[in-house]
mmCIF file with all atom_site columns, C-alpha atoms in Angstrom:
data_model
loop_
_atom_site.group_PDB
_atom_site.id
_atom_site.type_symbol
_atom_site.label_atom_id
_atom_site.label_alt_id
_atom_site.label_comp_id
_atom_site.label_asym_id
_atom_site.label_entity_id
_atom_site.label_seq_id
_atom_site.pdbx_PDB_ins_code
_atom_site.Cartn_x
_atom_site.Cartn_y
_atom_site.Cartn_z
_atom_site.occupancy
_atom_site.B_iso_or_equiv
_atom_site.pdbx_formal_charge
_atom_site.auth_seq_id
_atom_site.auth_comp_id
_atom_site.auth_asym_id
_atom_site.auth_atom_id
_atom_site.pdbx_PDB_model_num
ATOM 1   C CA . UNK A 1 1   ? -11.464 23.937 -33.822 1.00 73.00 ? 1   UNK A CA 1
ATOM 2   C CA . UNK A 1 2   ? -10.706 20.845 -32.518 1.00 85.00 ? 2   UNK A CA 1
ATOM 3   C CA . UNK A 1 3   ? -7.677  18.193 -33.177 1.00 89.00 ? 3   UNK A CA 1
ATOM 4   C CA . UNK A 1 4   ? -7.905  16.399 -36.648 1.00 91.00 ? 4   UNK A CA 1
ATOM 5   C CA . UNK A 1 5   ? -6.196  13.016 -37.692 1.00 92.00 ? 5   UNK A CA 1
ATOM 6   C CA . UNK A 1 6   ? -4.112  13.407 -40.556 1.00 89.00 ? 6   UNK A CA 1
ATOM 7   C CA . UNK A 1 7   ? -6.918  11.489 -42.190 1.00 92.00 ? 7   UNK A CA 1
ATOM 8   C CA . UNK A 1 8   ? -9.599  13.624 -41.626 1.00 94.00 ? 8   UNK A CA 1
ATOM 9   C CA . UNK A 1 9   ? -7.765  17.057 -43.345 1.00 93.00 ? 9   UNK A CA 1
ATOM 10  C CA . UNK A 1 10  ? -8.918  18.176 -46.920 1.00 93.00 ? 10  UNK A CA 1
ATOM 11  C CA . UNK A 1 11  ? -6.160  20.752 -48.536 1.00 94.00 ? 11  UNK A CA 1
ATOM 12  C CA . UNK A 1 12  ? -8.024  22.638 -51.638 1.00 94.00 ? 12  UNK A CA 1
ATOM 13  C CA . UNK A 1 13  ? -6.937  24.902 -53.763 1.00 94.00 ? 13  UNK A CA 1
ATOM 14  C CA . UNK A 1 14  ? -8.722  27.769 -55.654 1.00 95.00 ? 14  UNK A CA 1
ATOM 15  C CA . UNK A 1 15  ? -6.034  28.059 -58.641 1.00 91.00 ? 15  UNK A CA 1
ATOM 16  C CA . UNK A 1 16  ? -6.734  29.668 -62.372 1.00 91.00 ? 16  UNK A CA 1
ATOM 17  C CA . UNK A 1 17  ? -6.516  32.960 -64.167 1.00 91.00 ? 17  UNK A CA 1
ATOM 18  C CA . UNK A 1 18  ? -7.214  36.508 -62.675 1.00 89.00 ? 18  UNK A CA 1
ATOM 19  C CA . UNK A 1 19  ? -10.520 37.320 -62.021 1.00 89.00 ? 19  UNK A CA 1
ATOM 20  C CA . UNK A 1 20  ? -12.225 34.572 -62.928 1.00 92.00 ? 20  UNK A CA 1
ATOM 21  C CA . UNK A 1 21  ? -13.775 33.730 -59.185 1.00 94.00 ? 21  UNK A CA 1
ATOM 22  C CA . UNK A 1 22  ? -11.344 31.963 -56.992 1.00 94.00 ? 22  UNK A CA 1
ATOM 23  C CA . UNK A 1 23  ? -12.067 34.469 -53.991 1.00 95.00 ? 23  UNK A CA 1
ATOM 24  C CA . UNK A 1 24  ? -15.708 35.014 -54.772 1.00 95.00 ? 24  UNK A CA 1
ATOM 25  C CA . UNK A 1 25  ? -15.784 30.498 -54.881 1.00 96.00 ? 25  UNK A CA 1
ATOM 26  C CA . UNK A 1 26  ? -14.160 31.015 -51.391 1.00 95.00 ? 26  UNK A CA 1
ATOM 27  C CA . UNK A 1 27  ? -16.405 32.981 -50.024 1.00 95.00 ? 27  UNK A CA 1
ATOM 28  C CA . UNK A 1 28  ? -19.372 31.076 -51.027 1.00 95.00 ? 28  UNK A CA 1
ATOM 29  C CA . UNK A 1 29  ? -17.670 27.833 -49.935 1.00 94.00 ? 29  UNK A CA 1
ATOM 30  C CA . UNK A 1 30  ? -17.351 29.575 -46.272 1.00 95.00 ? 30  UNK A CA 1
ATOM 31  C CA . UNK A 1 31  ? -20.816 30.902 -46.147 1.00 93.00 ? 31  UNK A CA 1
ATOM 32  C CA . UNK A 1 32  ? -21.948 27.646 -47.363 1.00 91.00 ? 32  UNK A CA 1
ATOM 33  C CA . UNK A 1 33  ? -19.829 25.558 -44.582 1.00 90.00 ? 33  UNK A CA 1
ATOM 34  C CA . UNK A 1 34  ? -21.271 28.275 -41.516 1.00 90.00 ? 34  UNK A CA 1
ATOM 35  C CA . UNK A 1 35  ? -17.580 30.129 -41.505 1.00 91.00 ? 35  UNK A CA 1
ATOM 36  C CA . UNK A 1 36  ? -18.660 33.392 -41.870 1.00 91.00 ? 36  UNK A CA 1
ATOM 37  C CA . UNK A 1 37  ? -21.934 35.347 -40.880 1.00 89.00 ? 37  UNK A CA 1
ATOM 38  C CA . UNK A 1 38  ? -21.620 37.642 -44.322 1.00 89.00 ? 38  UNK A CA 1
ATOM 39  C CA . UNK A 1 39  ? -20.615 37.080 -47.937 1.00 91.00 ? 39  UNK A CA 1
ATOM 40  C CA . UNK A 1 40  ? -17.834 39.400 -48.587 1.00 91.00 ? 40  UNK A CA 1
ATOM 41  C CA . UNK A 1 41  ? -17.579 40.944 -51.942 1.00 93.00 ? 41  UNK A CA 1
ATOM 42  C CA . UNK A 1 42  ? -14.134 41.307 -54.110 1.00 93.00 ? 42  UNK A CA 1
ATOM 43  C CA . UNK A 1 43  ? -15.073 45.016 -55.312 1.00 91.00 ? 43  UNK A CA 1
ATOM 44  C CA . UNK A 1 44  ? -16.324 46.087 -52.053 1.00 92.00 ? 44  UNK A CA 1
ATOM 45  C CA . UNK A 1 45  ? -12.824 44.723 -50.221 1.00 91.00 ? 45  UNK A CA 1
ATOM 46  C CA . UNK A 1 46  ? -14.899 42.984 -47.499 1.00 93.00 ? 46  UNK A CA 1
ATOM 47  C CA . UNK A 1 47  ? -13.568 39.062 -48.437 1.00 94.00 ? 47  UNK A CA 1
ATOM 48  C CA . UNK A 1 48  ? -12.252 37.102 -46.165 1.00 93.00 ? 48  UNK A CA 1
ATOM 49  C CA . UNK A 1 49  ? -9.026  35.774 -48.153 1.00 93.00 ? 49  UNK A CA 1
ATOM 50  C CA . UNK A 1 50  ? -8.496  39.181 -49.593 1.00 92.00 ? 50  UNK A CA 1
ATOM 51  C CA . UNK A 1 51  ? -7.443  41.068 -46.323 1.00 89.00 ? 51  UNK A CA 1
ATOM 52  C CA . UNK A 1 52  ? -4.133  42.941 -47.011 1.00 91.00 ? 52  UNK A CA 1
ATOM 53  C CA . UNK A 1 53  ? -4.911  46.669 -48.087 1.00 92.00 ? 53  UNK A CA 1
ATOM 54  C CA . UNK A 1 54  ? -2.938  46.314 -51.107 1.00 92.00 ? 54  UNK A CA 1
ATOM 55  C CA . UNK A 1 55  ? -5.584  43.285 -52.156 1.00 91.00 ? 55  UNK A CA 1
ATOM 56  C CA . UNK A 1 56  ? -8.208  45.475 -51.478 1.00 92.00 ? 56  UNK A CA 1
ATOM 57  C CA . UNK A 1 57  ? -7.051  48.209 -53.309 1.00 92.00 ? 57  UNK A CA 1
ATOM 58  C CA . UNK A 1 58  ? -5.953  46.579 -56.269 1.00 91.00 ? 58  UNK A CA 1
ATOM 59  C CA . UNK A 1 59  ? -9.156  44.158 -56.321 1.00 90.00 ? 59  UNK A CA 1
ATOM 60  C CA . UNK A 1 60  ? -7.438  41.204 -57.072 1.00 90.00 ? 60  UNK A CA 1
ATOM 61  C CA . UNK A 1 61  ? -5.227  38.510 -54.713 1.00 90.00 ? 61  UNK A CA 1
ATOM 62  C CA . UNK A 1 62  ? -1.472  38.889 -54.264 1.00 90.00 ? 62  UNK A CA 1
ATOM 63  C CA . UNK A 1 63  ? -0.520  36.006 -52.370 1.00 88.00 ? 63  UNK A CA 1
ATOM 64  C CA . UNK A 1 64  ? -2.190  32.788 -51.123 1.00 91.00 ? 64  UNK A CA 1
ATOM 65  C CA . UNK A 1 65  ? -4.733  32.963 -47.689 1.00 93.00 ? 65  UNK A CA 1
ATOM 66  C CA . UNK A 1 66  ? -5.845  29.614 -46.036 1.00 95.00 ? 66  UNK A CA 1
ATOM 67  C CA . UNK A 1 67  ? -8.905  29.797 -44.147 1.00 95.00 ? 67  UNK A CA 1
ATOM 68  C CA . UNK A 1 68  ? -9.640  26.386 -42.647 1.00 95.00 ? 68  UNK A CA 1
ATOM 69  C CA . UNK A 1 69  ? -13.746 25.303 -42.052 1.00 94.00 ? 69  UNK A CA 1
ATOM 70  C CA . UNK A 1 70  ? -15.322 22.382 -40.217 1.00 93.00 ? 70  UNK A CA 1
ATOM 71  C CA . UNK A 1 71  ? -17.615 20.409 -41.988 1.00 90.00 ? 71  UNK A CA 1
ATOM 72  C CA . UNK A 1 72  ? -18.970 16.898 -41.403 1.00 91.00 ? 72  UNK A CA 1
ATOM 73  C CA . UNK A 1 73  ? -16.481 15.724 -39.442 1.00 92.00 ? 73  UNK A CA 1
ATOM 74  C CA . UNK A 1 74  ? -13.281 16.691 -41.477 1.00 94.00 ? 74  UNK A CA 1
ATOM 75  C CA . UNK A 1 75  ? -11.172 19.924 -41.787 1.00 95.00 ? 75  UNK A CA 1
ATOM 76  C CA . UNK A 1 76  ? -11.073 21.426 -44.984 1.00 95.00 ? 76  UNK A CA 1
ATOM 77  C CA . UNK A 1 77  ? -8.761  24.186 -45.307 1.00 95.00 ? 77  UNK A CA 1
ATOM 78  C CA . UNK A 1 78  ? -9.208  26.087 -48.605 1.00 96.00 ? 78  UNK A CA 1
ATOM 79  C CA . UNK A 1 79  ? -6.225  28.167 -50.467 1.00 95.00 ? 79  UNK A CA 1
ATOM 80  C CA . UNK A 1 80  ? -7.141  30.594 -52.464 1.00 94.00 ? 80  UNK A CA 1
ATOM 81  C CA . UNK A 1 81  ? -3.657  31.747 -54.765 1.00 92.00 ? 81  UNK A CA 1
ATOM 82  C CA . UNK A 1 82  ? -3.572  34.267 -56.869 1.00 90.00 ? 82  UNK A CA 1
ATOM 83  C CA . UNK A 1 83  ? -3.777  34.501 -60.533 1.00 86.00 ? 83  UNK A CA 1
ATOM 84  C CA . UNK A 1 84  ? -1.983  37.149 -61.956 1.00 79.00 ? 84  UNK A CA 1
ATOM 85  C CA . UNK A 1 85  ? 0.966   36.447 -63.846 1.00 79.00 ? 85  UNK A CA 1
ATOM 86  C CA . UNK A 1 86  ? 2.973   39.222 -61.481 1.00 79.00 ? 86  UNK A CA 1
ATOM 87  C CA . UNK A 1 87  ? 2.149   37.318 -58.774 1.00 79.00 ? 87  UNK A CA 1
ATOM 88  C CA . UNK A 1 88  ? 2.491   33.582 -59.850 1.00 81.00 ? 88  UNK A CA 1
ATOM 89  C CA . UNK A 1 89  ? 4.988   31.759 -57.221 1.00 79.00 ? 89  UNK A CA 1
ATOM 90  C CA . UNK A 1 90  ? 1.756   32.455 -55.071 1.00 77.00 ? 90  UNK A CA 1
ATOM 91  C CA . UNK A 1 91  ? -0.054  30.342 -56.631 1.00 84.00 ? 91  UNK A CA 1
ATOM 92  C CA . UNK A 1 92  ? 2.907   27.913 -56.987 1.00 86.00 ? 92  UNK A CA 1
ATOM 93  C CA . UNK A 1 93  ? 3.550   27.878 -53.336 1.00 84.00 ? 93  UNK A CA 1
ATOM 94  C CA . UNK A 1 94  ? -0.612  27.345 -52.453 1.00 84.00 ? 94  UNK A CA 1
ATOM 95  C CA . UNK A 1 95  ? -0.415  23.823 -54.857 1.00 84.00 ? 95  UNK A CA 1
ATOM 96  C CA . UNK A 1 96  ? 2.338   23.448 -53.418 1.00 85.00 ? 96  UNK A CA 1
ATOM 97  C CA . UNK A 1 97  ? 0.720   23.437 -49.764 1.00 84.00 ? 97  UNK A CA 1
ATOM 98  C CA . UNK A 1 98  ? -2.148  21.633 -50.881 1.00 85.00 ? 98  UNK A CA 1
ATOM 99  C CA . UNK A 1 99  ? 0.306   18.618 -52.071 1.00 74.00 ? 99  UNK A CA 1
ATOM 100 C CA . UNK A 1 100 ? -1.177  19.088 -55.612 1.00 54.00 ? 100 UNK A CA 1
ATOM 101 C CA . UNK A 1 101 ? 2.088   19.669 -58.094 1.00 40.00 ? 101 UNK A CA 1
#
């Protein structure tokens, strides 16, 4: 990846209620941006934010993952946080990262 101006960096992030799709959106988003070769699946614990074996286990994300694409000439790095109440300062800390509160 090569150096970005401050200008050229995109911080989004996937925020909302358990299992409604934030790490299924990320996934697509990275297929859809050439990031990954496969589409990783939430119930089959092959996603790409999902990567602890306590996330896979359990299904769902406990803490925020980053996982920065290339894509027409900016860098986009998406955060997907997770949405269980259990697990909330996780999200807090992704808005927080993506200058959003």
């Amino acid at each position: 990846m090569k150096n970005y101006d401050a200008k050229d960096i995109r911080n989004v992030v996937l925020a909302g209620h358990a299992s409604k799709g934030k790490t299924t959106l990320a996934e697509a988003l990275l297929s859809c941006a050439g990031a990954t070769e496969r589409f990783g699946k939430v119930a089959d614990g092959t996603t790409v934010m999902d990567y602890d074996s306590e996330e896979k286990k359990r299904g769902v994300s406990i803490s925020s993952a980053v996982a920065p694409v290339e894509y027409k000439n900016k860098k986009i790095n998406f955060i997907d946080t997770p949405g269980l109440f259990d697990f909330e300062e996780g999200a807090a800390e992704g808005i927080r990262a993506a200058d959003t509160d």
